[in-house]
mmCIF file of C-alpha atoms in Angstrom:
data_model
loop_
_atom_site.group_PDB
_atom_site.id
_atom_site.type_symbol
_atom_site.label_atom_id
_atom_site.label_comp_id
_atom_site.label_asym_id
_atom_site.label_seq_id
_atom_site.Cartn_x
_atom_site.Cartn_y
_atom_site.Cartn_z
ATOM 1 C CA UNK A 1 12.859 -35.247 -10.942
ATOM 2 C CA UNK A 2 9.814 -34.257 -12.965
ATOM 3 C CA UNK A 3 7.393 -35.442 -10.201
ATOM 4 C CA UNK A 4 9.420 -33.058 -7.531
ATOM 5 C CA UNK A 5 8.824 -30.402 -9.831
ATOM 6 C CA UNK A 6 5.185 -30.876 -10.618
ATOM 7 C CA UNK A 7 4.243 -31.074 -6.894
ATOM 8 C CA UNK A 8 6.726 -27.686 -6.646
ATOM 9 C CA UNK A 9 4.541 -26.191 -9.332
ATOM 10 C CA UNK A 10 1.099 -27.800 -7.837
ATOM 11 C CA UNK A 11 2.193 -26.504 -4.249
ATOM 12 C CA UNK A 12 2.535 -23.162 -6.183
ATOM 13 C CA UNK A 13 -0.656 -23.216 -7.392
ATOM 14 C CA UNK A 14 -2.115 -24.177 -4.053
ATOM 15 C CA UNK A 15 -0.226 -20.916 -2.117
ATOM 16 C CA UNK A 16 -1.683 -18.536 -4.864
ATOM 17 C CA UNK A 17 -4.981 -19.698 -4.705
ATOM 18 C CA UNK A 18 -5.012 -19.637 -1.093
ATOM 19 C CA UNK A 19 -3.772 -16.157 -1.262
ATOM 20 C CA UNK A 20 -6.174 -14.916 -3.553
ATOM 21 C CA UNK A 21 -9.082 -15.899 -1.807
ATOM 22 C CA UNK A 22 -7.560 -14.252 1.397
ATOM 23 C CA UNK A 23 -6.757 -11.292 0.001
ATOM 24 C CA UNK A 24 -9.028 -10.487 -3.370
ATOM 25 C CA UNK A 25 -11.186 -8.071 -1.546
ATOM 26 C CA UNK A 26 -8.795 -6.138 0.367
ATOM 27 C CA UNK A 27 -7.180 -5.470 -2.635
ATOM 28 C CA UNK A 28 -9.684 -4.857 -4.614
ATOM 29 C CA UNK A 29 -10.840 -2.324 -2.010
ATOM 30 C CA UNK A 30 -7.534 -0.419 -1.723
ATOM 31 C CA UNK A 31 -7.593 -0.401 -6.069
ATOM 32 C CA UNK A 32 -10.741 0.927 -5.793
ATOM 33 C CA UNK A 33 -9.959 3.572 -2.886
ATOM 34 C CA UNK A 34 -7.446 4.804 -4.979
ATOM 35 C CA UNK A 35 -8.781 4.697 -8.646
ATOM 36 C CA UNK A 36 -13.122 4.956 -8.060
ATOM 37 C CA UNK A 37 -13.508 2.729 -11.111
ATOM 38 C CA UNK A 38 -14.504 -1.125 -11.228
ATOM 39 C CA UNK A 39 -12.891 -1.653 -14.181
ATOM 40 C CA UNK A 40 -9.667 -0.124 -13.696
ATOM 41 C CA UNK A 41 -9.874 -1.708 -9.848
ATOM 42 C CA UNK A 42 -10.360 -5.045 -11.447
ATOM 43 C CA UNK A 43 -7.063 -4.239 -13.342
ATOM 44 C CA UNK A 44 -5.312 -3.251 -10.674
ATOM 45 C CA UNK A 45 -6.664 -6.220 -8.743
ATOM 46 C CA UNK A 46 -5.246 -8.671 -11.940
ATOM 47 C CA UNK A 47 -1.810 -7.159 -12.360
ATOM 48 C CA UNK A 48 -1.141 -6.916 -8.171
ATOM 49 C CA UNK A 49 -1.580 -10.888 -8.103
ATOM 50 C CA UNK A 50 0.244 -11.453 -11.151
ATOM 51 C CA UNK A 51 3.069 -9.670 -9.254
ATOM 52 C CA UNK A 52 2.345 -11.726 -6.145
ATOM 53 C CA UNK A 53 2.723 -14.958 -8.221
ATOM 54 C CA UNK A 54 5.625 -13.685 -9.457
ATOM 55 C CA UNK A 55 6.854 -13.376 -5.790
ATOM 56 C CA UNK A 56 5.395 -16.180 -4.224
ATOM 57 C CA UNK A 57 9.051 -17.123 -2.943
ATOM 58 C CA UNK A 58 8.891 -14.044 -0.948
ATOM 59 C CA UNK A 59 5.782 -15.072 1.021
ATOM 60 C CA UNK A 60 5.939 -17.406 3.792
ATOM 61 C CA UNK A 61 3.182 -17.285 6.268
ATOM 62 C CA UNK A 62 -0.523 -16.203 4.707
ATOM 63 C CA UNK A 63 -2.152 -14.406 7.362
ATOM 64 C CA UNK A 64 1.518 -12.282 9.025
ATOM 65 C CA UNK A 65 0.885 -8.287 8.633
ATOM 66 C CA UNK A 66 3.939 -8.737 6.457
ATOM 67 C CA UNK A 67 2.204 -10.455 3.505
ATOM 68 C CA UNK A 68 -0.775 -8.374 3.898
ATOM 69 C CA UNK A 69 1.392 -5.102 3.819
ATOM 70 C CA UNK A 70 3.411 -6.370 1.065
ATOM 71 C CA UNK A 71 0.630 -7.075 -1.172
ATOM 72 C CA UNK A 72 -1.114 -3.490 -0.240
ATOM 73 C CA UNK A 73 2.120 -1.614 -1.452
ATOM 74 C CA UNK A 74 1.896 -3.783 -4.528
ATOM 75 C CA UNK A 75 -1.905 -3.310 -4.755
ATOM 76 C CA UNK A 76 -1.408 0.870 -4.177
ATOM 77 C CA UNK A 77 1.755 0.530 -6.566
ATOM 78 C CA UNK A 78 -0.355 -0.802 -9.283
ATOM 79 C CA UNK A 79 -3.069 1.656 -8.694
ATOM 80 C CA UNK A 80 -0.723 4.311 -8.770
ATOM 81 C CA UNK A 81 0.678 3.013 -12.077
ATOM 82 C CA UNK A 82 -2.887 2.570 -13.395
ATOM 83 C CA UNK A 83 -4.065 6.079 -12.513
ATOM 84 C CA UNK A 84 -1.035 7.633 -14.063
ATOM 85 C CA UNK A 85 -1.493 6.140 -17.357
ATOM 86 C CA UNK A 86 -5.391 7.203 -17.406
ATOM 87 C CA UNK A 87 -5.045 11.374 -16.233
ATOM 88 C CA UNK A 88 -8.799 11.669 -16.988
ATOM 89 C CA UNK A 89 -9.220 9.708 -13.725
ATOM 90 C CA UNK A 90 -9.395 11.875 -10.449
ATOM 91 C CA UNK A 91 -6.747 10.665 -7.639
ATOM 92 C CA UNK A 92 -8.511 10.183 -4.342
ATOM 93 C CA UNK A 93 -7.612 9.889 -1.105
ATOM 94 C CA UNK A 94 -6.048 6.575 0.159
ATOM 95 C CA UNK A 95 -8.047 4.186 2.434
ATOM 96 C CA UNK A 96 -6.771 5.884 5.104
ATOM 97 C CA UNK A 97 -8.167 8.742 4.663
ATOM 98 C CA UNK A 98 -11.361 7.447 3.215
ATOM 99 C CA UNK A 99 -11.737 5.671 6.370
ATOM 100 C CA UNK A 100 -10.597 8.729 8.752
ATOM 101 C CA UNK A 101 -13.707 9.472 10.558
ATOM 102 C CA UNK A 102 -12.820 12.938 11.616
ATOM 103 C CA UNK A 103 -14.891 15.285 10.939
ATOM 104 C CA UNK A 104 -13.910 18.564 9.012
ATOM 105 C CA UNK A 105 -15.083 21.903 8.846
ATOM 106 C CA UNK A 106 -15.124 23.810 5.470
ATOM 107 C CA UNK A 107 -12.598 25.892 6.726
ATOM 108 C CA UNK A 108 -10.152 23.415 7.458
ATOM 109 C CA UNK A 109 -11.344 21.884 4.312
ATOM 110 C CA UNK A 110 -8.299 23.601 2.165
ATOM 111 C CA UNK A 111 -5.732 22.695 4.848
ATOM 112 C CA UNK A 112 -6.846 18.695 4.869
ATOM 113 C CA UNK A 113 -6.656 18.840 1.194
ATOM 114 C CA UNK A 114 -3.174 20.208 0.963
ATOM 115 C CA UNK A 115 -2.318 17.719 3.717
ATOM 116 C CA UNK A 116 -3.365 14.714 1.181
ATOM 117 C CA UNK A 117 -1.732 16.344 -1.943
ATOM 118 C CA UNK A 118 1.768 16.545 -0.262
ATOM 119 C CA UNK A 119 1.706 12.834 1.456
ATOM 120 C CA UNK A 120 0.614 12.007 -2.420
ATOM 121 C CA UNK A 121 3.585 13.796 -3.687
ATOM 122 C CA UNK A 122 6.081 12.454 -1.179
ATOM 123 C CA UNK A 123 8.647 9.481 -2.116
ATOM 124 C CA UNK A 124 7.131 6.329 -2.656
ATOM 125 C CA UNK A 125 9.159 4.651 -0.358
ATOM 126 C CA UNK A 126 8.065 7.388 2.498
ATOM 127 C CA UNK A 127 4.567 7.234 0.794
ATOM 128 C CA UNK A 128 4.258 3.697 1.749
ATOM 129 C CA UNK A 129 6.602 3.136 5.053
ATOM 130 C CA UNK A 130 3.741 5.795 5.861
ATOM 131 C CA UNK A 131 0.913 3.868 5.133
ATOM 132 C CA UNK A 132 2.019 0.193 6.625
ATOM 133 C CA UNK A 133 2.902 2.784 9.625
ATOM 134 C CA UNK A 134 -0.362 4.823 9.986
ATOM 135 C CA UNK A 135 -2.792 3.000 7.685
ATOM 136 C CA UNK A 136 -2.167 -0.644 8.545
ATOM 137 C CA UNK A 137 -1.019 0.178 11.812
ATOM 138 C CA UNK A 138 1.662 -2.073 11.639
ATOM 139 C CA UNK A 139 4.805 -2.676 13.987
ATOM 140 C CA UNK A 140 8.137 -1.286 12.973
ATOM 141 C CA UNK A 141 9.161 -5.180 13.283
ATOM 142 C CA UNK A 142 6.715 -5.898 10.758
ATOM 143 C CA UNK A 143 7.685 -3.324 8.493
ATOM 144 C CA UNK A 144 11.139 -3.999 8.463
ATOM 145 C CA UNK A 145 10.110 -7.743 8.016
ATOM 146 C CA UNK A 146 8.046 -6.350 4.730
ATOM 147 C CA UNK A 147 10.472 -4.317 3.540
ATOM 148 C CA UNK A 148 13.436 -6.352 4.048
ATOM 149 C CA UNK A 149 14.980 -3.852 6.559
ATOM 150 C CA UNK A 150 16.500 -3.457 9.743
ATOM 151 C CA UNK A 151 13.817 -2.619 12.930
ATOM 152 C CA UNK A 152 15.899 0.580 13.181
ATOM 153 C CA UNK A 153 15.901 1.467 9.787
ATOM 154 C CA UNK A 154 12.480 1.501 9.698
ATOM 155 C CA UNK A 155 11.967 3.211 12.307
ATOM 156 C CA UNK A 156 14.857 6.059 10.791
ATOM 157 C CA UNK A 157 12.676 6.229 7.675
ATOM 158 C CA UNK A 158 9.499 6.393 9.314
ATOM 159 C CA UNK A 159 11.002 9.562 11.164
ATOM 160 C CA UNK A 160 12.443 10.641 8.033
ATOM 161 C CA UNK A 161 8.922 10.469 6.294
ATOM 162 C CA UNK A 162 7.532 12.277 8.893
ATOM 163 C CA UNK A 163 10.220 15.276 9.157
ATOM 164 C CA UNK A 164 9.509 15.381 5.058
ATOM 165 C CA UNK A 165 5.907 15.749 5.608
ATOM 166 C CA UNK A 166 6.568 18.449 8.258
ATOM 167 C CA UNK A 167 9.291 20.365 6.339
ATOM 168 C CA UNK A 168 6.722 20.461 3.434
ATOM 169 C CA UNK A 169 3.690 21.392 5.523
ATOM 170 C CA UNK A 170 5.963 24.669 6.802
ATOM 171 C CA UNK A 171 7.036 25.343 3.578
ATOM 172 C CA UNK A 172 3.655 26.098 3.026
ATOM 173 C CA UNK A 173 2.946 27.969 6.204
ATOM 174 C CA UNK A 174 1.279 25.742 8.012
ATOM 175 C CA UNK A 175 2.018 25.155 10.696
#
């Protein structure tokens, strides 16, 4: 009995180290994105794989766009958290939009900006069904695998997310 449980624990060990080494970078990239502060990024980095290793059960394959989406929302999650605790730190945007290569005119410059403070302000779970959508370009099969959904509820809250976004963007006369 206590050998089956040391190899359990050793096989544990194994998974998370193989999963940090896959994944440190990328996460420390989307802390980062999110916070602009090493320090706080390297936080963010620590307490996303200490909630990973807490949910190694719920990780099967390394490499699926499920296990990489799954830790992002954690990664973003903790960022979020982070950021909130420590207002003297400017939000900006997501990787997404860091990444967005459009170019912008100054005046459409107050429109993109309202654009990222409502998708910052919607719910988290639209938030992030947006992201693993748009960001990670990920499958509605994958995100329902990630979130522990059905295909079409993904899809229904991917919709919903959207229809949000609009309704919010007209509210404020944009249209």
């Amino acid at each position: 009995m206590i050998l089956f449980l040391l190899n359990l624990i050793e096989d544990n060990i194994k998974k998370f180290n193989k999963l940090y080494k896959i994944y440190e970078n990328y996460v420390f990239v989307i802390c980062n994105n999110i916070l602009k502060d090493t320090n706080l990024s390297e936080d963010a980095l620590q307490e996303t794989f200490l909630a990973v290793h807490n949910n190694l059960k719920n990780i099967d394959d390394y490499n699926s766009n499920r296990t990489k989406g799954y830790i992002a929302i954690i990664a973003r999650n903790k960022s979020i958290d982070i950021h909130n605790k420590n207002k003297n730190i400017t939000f900006v945007e997501d990787e997404f939009f860091q990444n967005n290569s459009i170019e912008i005119n100054p005046l459409e410059d107050m429109y993109y900006e309202n654009l990222l403070n409502l998708i910052r302000n919607l719910k988290i779970e639209y938030s992030n069904i947006l992201m693993l959508r748009y960001v990670h370009n990920m499958e509605y099969k994958d995100i329902a695998e990630t979130l522990d959904i059905s295909e079409s509820n993904a899809r229904k809250r991917v919709e919903r997310a959207k229809k949000t976004l609009r309704d919010k963007l007209e509210g404020e006369n944009y249209d």
